[in-house]
mmCIF file of C-alpha atoms and ligand atoms in Angstrom:
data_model
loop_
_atom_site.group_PDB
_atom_site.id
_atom_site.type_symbol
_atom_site.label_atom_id
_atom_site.label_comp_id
_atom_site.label_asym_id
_atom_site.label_seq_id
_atom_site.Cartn_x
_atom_site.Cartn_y
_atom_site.Cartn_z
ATOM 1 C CA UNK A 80 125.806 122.692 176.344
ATOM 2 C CA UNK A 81 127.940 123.257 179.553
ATOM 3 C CA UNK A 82 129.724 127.073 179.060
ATOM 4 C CA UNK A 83 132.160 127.715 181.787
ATOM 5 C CA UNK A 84 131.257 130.704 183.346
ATOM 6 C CA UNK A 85 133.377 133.745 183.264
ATOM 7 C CA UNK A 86 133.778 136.571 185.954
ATOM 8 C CA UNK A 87 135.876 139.796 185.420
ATOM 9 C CA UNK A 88 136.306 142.968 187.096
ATOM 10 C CA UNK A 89 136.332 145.691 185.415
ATOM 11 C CA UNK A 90 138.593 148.155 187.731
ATOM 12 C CA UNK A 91 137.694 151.415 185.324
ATOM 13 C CA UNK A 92 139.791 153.986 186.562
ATOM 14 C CA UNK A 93 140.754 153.008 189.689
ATOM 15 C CA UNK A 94 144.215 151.654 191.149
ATOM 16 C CA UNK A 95 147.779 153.035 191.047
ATOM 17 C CA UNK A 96 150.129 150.400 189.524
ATOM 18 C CA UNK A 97 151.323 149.459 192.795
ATOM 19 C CA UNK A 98 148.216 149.571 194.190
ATOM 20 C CA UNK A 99 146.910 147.094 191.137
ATOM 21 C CA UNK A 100 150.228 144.637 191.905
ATOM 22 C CA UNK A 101 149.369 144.641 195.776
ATOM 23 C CA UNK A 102 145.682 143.403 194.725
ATOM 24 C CA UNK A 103 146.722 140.715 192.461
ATOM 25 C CA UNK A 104 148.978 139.818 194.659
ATOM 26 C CA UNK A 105 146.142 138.501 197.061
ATOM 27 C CA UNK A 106 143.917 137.314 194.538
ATOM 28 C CA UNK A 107 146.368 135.454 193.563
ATOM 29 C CA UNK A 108 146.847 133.666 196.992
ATOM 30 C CA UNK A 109 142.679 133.494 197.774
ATOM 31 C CA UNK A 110 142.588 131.872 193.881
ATOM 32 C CA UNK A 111 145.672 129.216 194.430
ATOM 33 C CA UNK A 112 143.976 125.874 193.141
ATOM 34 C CA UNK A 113 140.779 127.622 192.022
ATOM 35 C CA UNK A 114 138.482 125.869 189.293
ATOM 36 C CA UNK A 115 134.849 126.270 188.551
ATOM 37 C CA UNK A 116 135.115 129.240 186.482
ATOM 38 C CA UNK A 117 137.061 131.420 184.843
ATOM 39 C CA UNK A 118 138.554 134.645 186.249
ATOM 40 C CA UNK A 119 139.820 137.974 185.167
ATOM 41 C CA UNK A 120 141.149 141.537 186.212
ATOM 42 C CA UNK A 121 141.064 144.664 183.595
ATOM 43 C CA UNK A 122 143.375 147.479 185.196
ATOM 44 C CA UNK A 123 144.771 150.400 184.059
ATOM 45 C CA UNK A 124 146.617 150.794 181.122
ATOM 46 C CA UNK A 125 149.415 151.569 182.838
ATOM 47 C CA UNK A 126 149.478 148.938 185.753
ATOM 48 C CA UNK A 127 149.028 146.005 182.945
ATOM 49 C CA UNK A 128 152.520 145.826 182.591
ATOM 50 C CA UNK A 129 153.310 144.869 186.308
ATOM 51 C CA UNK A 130 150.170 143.096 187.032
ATOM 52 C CA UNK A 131 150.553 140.726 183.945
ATOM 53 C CA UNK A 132 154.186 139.855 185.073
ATOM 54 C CA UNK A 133 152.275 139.004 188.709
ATOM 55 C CA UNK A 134 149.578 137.275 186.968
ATOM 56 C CA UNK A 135 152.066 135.374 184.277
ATOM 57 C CA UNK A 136 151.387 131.559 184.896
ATOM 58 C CA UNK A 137 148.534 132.080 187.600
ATOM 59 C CA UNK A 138 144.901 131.298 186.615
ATOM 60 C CA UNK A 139 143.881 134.748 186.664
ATOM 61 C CA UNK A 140 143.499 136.359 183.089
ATOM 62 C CA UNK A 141 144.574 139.880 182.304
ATOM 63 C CA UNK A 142 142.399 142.257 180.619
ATOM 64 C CA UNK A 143 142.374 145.512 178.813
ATOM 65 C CA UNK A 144 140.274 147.871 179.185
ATOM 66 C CA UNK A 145 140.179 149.431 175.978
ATOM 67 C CA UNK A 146 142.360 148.796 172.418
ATOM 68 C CA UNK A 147 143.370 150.921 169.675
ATOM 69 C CA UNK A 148 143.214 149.457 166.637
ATOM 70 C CA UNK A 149 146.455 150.446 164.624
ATOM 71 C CA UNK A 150 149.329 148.362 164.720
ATOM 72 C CA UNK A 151 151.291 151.704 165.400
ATOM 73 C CA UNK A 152 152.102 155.426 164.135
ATOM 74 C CA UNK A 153 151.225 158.273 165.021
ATOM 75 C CA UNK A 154 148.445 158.462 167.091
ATOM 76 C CA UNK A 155 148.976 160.246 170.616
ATOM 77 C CA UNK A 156 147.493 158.578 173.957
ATOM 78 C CA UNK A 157 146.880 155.026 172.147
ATOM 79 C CA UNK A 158 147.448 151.880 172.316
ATOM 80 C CA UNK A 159 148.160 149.111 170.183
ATOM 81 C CA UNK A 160 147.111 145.502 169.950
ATOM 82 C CA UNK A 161 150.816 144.048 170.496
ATOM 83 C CA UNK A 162 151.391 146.357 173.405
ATOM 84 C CA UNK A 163 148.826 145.040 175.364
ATOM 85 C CA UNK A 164 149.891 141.535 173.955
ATOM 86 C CA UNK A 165 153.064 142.175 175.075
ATOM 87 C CA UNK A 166 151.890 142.874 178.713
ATOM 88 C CA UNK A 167 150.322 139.188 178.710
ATOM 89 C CA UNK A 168 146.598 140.462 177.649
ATOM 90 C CA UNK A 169 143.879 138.069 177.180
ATOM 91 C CA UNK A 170 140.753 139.588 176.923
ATOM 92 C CA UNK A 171 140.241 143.399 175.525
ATOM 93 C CA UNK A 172 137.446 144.515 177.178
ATOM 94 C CA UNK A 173 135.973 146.826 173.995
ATOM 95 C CA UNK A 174 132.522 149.448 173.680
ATOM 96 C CA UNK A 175 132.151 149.668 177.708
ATOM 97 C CA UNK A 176 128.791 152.069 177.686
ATOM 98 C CA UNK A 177 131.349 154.636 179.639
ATOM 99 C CA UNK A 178 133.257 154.458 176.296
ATOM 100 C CA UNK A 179 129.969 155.042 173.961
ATOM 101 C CA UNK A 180 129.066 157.747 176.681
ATOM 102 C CA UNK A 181 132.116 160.065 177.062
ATOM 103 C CA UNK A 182 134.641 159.090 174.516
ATOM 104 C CA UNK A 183 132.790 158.927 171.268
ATOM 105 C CA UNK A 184 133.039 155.162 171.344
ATOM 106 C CA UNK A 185 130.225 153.653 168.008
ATOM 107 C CA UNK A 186 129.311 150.318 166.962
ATOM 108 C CA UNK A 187 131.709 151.266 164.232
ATOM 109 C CA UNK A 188 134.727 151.582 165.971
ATOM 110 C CA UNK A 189 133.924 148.887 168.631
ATOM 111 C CA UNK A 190 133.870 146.688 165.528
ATOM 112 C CA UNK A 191 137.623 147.466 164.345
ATOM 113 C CA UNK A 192 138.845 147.472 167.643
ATOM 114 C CA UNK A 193 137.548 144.022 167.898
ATOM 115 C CA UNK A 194 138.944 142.881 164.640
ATOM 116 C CA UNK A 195 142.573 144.616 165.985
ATOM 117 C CA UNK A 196 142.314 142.175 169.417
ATOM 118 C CA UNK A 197 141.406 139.068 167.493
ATOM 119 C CA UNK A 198 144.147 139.664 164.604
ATOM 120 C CA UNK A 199 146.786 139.755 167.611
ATOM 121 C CA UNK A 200 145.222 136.921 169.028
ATOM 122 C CA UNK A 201 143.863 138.390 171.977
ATOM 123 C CA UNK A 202 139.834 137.408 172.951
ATOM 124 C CA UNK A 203 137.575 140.381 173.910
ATOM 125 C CA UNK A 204 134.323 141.115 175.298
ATOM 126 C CA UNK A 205 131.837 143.214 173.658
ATOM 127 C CA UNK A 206 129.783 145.420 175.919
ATOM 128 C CA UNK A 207 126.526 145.992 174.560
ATOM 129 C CA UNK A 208 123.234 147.587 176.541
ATOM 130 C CA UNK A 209 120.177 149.729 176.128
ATOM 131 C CA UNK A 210 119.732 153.312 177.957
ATOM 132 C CA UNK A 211 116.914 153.443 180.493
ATOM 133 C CA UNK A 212 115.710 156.237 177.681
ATOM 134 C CA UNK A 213 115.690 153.545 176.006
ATOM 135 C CA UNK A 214 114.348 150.792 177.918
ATOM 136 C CA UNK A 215 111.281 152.533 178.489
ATOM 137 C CA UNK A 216 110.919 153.225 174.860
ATOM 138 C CA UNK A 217 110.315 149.557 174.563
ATOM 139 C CA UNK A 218 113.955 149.633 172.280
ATOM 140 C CA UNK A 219 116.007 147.289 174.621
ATOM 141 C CA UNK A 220 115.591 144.779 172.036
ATOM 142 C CA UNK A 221 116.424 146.486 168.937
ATOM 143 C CA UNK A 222 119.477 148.243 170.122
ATOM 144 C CA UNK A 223 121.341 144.755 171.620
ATOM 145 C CA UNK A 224 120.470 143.708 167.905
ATOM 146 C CA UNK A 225 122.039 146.937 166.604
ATOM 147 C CA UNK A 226 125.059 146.849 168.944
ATOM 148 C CA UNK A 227 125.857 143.227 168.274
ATOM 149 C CA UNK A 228 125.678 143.259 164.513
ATOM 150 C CA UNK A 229 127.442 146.416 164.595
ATOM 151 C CA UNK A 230 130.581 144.952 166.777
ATOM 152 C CA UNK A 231 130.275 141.525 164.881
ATOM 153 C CA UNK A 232 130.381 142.957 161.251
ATOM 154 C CA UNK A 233 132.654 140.985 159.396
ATOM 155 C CA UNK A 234 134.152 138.924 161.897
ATOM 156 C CA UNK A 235 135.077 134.879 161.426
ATOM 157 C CA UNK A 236 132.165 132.650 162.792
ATOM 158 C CA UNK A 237 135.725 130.793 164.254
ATOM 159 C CA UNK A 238 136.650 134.116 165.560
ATOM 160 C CA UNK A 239 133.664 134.557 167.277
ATOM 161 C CA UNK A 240 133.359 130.938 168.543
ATOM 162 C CA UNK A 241 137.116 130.342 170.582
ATOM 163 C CA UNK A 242 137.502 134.352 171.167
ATOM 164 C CA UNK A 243 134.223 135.989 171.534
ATOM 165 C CA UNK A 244 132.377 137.137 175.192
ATOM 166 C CA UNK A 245 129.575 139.641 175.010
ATOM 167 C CA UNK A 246 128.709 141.155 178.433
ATOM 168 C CA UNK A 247 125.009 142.701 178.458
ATOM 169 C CA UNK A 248 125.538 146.024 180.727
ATOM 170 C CA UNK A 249 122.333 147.963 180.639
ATOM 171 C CA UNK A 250 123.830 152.010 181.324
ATOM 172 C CA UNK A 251 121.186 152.162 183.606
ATOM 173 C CA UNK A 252 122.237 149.154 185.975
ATOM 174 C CA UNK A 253 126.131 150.288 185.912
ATOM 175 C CA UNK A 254 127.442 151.387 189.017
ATOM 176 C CA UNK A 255 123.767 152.881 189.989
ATOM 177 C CA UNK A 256 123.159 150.268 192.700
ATOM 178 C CA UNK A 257 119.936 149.297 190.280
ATOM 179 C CA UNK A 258 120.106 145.697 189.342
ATOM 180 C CA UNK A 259 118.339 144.491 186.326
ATOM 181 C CA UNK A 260 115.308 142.311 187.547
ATOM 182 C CA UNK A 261 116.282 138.496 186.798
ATOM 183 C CA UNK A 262 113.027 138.622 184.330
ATOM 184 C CA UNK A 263 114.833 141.480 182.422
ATOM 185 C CA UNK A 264 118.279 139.867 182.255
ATOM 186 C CA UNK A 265 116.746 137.114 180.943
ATOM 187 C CA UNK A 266 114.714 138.406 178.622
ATOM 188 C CA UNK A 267 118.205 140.820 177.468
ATOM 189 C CA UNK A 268 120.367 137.200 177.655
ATOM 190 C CA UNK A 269 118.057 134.710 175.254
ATOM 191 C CA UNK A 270 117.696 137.822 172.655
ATOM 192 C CA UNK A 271 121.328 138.061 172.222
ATOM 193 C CA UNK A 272 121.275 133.968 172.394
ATOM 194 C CA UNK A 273 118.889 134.761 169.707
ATOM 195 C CA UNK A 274 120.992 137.168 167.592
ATOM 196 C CA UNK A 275 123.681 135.180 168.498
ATOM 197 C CA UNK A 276 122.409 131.860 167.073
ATOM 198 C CA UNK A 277 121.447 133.869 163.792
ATOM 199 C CA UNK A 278 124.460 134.901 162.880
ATOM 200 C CA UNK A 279 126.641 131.632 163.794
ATOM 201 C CA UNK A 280 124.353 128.897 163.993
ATOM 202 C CA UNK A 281 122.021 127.522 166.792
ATOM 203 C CA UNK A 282 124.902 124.896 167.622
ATOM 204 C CA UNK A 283 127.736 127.414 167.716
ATOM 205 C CA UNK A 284 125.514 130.253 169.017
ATOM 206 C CA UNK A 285 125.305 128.254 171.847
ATOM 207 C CA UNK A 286 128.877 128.066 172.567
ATOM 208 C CA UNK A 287 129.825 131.922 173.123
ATOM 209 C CA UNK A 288 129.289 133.194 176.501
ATOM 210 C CA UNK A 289 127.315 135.950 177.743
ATOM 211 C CA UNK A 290 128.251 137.979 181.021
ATOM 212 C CA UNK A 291 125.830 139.926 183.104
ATOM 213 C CA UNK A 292 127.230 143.348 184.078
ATOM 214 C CA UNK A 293 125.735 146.162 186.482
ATOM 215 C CA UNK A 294 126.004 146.983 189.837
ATOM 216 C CA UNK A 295 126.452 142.715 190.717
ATOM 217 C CA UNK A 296 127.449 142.549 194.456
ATOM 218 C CA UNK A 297 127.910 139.287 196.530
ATOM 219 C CA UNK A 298 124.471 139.543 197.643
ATOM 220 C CA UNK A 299 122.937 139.490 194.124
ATOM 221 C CA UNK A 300 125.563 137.659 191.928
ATOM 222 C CA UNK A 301 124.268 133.923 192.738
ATOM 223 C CA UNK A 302 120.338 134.859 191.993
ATOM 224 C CA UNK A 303 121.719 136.863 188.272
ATOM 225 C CA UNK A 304 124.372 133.798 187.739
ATOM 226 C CA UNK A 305 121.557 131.098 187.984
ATOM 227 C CA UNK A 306 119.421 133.087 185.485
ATOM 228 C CA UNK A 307 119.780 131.136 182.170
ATOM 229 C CA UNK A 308 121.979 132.398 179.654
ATOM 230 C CA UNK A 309 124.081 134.169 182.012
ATOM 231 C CA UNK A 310 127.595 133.191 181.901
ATOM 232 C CA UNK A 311 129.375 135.029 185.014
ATOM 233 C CA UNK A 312 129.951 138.945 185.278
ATOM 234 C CA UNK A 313 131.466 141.868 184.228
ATOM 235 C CA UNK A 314 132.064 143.821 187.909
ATOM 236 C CA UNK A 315 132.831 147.084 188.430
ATOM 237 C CA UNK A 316 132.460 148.780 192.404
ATOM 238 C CA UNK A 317 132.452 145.052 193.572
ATOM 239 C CA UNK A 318 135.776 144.030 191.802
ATOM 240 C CA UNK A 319 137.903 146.657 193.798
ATOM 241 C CA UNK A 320 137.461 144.792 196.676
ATOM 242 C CA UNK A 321 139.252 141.031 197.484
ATOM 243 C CA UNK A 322 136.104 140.478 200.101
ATOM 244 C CA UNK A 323 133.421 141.073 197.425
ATOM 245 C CA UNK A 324 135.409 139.813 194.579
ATOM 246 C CA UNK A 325 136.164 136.454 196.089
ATOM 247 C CA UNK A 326 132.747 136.364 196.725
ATOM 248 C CA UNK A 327 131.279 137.136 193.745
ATOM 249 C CA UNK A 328 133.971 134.464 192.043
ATOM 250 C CA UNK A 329 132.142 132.284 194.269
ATOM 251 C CA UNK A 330 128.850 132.214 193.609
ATOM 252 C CA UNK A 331 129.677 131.922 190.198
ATOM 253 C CA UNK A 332 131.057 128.557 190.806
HETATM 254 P P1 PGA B 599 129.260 148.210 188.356
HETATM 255 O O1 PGA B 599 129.965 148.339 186.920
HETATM 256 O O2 PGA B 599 129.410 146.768 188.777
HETATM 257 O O3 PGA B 599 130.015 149.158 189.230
HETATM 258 O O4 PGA B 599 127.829 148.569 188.174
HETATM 259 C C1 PGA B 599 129.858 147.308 185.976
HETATM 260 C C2 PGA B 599 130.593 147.698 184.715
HETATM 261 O O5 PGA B 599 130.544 148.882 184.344
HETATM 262 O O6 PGA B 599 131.240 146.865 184.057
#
């Protein structure tokens, strides 16, 4: 089956609001009449507003970067599913290994904040991916299975099917300059096909995409993108650029 790819930058914490508007602003003119794949941006909290009136009607998806999973209350420094809604969000970009790493983030509470996203109607993409720690314990395998299952605990098999992406980031490959060999990344992409498969079915398994994510650059992205199983990228250092971006976008093509 034929998945459109899907490529997304992931601009972490980088970008002022009007810095964010100026860069959409010509991605939006390099992207006029684009097809071939999908494309997204996931600024700042605080620049989604502005970007996602820039983007509103372009073919350039907004993203979050992170989602609370109230509705609203009294919770200081979050934010809710229909604020980001609000802003034009279409993908919540949820359990970034950044997130497990420095802000407590578990499979636990990637898994509610991915229920929150696809209650408001909003898709998201799962990050999952092993440690080298772990890698070289011969775990990668176990802890994708872990990570998954974890996120996708109780969520719709239709949920999962029109509003799930997973992106496979191992930590060690993210923002390192080390790229995953195109052996490991496809070893990494047919397990979670695998997983995948398991808990839809191997006809619907097939339909949810699975990004590659760590340290991709214009040089590398069209070698990763032809691996099978990989459905675009999840970019980081590359994305903050329009150069490497556009190129990146177009290798994926
Ligand atoms: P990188 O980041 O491309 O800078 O390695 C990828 C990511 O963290 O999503």
């Amino acid at each position: 089956m034929k998945r459109v790819k899907i490529v997304v930058g992931n601009w972490k914490c980088h970008k002022t609001p009007s810095e964010s508007v100026e860069f959409v602003k010509e991605l939006k003119s390099r992207l006029q009449g684009h097809t071939g794949c999908e494309v997204g941006v996931g600024p700042t909290f605080t620049a989604l507003y502005p970007v996602g009136k820039e983007l509103s009607g372009s073919n350039i998806a907004l993203c979050s970067q992170n989602i609370f999973w109230e509705k609203q209350g009294a919770f200081t420094g979050e934010v809710a599913p229909a604020m980001l809604k609000d802003c034009g969000v279409k993908y919540t970009i949820i359990g970034h290994s950044e997130r497990r790493q420095y802000f407590g983030e578990t499979d636990e509470t990637v898994n509610k904040r991915l229920k929150a996203s696809f209650a408001e109607g909003m898709s998201a993409i799962v990050c999952i991916g092993e440690t080298l720690a772990q890698r070289e314990a011969g775990k990668t395998n176990e802890v994708l299975s872990t990570q998954l299952k974890g996120a996708l605990a109780d969520i719709s098999g239709a949920d999962m099917v029109s509003r799930l992406v997973i992106a496979y980031e191992p930590v060690w490959a993210i923002g390192t300059g080390k790229v995953a060999t195109t052996d490991q990344v496809r070893e990494a992409h047919a397990h979670i096909r695998a997983v995948l498969n398991e808990l839809l079915t191997p006809e619907l398994g097939e339909t949810v995409r699975i990004q590659y994510g760590g340290s991709v650059k214009p040089e590398n992205a069209t070698e990763i993108f032809a691996v099978e199983n990989v459905d675009g990228g999840l970019i980081g250092g590359a994305a903050l650029k329009a150069d490497s971006f556009m190129a990146i976008i177009n290798a994926a093509k």
